[in-house]
PDB file of C-alpha atoms in Angstrom:
ATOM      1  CA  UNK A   1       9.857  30.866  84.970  1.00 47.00           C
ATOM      2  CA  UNK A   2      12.241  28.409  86.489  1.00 51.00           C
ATOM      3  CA  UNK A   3      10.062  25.376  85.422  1.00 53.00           C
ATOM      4  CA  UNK A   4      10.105  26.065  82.082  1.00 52.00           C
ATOM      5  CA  UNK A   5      13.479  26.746  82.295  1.00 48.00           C
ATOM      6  CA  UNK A   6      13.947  23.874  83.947  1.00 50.00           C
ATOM      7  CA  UNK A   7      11.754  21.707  81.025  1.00 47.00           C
ATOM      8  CA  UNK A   8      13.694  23.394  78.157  1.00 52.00           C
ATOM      9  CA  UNK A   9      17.035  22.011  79.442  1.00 52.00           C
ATOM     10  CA  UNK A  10      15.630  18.375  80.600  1.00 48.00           C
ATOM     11  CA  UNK A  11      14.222  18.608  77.031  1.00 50.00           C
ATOM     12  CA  UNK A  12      17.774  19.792  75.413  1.00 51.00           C
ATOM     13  CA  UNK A  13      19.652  16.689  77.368  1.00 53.00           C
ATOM     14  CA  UNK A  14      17.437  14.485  76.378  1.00 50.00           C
ATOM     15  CA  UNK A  15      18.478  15.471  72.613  1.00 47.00           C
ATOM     16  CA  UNK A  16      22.222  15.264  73.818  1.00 45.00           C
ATOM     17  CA  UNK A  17      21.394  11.414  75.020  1.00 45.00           C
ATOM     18  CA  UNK A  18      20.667  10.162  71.553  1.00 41.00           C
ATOM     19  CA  UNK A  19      24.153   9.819  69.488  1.00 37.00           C
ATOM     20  CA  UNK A  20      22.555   9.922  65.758  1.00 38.00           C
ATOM     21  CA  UNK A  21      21.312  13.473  66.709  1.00 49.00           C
ATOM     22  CA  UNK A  22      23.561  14.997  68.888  1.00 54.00           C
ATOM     23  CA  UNK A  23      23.879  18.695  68.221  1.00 52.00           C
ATOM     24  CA  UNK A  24      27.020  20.702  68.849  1.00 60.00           C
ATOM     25  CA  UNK A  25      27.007  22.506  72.071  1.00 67.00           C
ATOM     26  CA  UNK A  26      25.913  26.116  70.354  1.00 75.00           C
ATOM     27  CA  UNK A  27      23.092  24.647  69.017  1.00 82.00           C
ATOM     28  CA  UNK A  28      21.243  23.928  72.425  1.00 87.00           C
ATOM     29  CA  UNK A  29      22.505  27.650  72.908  1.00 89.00           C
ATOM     30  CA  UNK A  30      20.569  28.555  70.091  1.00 91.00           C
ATOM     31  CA  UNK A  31      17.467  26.079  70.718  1.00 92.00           C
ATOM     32  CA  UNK A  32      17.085  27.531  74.215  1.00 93.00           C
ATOM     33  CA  UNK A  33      16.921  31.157  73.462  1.00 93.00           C
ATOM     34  CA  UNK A  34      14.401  30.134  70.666  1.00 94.00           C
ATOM     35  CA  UNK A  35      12.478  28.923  73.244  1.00 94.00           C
ATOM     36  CA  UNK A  36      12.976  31.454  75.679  1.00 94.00           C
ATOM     37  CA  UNK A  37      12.236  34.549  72.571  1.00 95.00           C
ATOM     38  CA  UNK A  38       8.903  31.666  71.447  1.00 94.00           C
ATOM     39  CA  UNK A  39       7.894  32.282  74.866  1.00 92.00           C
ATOM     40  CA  UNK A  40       8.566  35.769  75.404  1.00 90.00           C
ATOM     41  CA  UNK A  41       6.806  36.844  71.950  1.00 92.00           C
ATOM     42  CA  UNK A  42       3.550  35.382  72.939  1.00 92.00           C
ATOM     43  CA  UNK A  43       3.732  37.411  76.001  1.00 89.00           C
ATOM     44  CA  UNK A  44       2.653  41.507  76.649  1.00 86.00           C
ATOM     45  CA  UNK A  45       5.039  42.906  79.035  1.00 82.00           C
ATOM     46  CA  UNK A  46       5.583  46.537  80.365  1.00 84.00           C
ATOM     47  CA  UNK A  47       8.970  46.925  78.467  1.00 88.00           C
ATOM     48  CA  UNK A  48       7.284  45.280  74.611  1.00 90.00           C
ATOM     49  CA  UNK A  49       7.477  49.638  73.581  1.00 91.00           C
ATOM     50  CA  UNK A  50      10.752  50.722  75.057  1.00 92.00           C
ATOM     51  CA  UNK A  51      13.272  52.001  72.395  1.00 92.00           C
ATOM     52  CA  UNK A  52      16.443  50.144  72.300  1.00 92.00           C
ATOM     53  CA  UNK A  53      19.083  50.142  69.338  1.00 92.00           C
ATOM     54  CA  UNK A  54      18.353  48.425  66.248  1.00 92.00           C
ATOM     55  CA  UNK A  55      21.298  46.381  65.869  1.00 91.00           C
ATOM     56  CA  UNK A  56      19.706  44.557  63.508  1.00 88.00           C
ATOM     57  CA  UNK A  57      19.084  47.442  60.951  1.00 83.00           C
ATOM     58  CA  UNK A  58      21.290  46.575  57.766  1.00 73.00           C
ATOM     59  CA  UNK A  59      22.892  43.211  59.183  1.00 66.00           C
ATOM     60  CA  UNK A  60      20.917  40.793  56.687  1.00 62.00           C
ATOM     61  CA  UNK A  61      24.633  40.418  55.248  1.00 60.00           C
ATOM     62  CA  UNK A  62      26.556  41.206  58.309  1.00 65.00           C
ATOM     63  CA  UNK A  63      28.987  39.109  60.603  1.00 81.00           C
ATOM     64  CA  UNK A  64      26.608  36.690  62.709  1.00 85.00           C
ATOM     65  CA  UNK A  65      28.824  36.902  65.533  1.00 86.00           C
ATOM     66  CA  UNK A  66      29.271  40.346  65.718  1.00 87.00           C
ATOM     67  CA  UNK A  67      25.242  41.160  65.266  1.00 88.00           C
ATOM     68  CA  UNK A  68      25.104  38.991  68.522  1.00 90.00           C
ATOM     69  CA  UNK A  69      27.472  40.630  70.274  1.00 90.00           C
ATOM     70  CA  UNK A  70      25.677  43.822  69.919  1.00 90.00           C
ATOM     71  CA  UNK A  71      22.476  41.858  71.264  1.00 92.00           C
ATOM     72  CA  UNK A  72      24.220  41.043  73.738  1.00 91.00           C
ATOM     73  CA  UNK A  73      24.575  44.397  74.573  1.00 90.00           C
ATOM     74  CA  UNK A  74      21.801  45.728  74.110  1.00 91.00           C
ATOM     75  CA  UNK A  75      20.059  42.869  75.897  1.00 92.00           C
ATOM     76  CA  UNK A  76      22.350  43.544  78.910  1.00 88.00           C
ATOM     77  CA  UNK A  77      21.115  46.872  79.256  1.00 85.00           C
ATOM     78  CA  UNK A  78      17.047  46.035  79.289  1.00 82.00           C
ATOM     79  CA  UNK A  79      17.485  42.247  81.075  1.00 77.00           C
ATOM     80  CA  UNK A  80      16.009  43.710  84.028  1.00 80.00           C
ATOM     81  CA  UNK A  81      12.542  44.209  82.056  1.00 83.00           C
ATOM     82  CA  UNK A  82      11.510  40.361  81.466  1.00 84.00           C
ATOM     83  CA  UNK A  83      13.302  37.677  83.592  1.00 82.00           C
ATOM     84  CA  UNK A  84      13.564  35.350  80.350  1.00 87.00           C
ATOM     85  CA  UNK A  85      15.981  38.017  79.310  1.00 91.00           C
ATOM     86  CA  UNK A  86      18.893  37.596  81.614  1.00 91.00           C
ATOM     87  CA  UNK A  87      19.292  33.773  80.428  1.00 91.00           C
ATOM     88  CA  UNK A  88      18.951  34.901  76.464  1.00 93.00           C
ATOM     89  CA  UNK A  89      21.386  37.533  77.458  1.00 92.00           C
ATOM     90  CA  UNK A  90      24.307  34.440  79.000  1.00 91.00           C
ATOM     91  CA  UNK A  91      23.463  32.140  76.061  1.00 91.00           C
ATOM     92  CA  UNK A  92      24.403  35.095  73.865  1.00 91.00           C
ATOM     93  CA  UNK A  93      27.483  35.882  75.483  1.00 88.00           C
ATOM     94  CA  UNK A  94      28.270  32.347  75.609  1.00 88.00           C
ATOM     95  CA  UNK A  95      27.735  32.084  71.856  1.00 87.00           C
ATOM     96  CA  UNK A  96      30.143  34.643  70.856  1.00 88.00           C
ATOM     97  CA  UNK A  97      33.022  33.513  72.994  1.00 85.00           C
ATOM     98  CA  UNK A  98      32.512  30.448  71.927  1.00 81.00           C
ATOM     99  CA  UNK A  99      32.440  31.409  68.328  1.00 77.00           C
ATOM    100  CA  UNK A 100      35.215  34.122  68.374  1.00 70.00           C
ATOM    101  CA  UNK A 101      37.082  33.977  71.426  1.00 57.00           C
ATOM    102  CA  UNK A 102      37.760  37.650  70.888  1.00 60.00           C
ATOM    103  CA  UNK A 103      34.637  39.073  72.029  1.00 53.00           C
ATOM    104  CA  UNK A 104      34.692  38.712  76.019  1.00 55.00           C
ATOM    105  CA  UNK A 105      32.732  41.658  76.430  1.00 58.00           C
ATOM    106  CA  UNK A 106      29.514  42.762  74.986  1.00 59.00           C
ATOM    107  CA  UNK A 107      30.338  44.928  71.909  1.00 80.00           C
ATOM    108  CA  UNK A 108      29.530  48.615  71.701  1.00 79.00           C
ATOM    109  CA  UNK A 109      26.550  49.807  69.762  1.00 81.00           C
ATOM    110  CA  UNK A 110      26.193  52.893  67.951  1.00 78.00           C
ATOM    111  CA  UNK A 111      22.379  54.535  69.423  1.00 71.00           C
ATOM    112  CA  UNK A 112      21.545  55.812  65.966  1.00 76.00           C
ATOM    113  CA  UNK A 113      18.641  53.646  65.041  1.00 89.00           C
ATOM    114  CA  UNK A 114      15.908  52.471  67.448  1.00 92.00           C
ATOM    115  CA  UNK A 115      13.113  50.102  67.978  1.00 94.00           C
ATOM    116  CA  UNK A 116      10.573  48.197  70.439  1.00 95.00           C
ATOM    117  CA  UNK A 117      11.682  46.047  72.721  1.00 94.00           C
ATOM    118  CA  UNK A 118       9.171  43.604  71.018  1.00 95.00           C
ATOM    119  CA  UNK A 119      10.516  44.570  67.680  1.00 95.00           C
ATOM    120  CA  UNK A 120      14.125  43.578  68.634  1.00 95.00           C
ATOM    121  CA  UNK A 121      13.212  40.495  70.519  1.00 95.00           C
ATOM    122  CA  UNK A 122      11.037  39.692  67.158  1.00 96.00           C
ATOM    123  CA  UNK A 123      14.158  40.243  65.159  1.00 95.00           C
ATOM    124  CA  UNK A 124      16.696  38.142  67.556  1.00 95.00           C
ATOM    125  CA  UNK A 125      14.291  35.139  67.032  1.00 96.00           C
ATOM    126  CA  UNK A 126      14.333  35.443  63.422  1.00 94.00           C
ATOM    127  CA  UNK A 127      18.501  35.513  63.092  1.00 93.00           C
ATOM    128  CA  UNK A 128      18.168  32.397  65.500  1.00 93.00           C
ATOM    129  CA  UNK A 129      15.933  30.418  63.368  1.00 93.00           C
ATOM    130  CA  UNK A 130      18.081  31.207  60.270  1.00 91.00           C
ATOM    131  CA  UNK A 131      21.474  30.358  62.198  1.00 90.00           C
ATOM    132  CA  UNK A 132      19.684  26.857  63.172  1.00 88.00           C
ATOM    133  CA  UNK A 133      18.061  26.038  59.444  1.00 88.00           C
ATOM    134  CA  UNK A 134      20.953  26.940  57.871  1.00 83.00           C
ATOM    135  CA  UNK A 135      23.422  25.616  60.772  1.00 71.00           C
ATOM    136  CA  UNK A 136      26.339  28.068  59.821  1.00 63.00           C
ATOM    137  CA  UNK A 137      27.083  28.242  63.621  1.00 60.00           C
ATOM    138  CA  UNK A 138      28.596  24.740  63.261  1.00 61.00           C
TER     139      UNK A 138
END
């Protein structure tokens, strides 16, 4: 785990080097966790079927920051399962705060709805790709 980790942030400050495509800081936020969620999909793991809360049911239109908030919690609760995890989990809280400084904690989720592990993690991945085509985390 740690040399990949290690590659994916050589690989993210090389990008910073080069001034005609320097990103803002969340961007390598979001880059990384794509990386870490590329890697992590491709993966079967023990945890892939336990239920955690859908945060993403019904958020197509929703507040990006506060959908990753509730990630964040969720993730914070099930980092133990996959050690990739625990660094999506930081880069998420690091996100928020940066984004709304109002959200120091993880935000409370509601238990109603529920889905795989794999499902959510599927799901996360998808809202980061959108968030980086469509850089509205700018």
């Amino acid at each position: 785990m740690s040399i990949l980790l290690l590659l994916t942030t050589l690989l993210l400050s090389a990008c910073q080097g080069r001034s005609a495509t320097r990103l803002p800081p969340t961007a390598n936020f979001l880059m990384e966790n794509i990386s870490l969620l590329s890697q992590l999909l491709q993966t079967q793991g023990s945890c892939d079927e336990m239920s955690v809360t859908d945060v993403f049911a019904g958020a197509e239109t929703g507040d990006d920051v506060e959908v990753l908030c509730k990630a964040a919690a969720v993730l914070g609760e099930s980092h133990s399962c996959h050690s990739y995890l625990e660094g999506i989990y930081s880069n998420l809280l690091t996100l928020v705060q940066r984004k709304n400084t109002g959200h120091k904690a993880a935000c409370p989720v509601a238990g109603a709805t529920t889905t795989s592990l794999k499902e959510f993690l599927r799901a996360l991945h998808r809202v980061h790709q959108r968030l980086m085509k469509t850089r509205s985390w700018e």
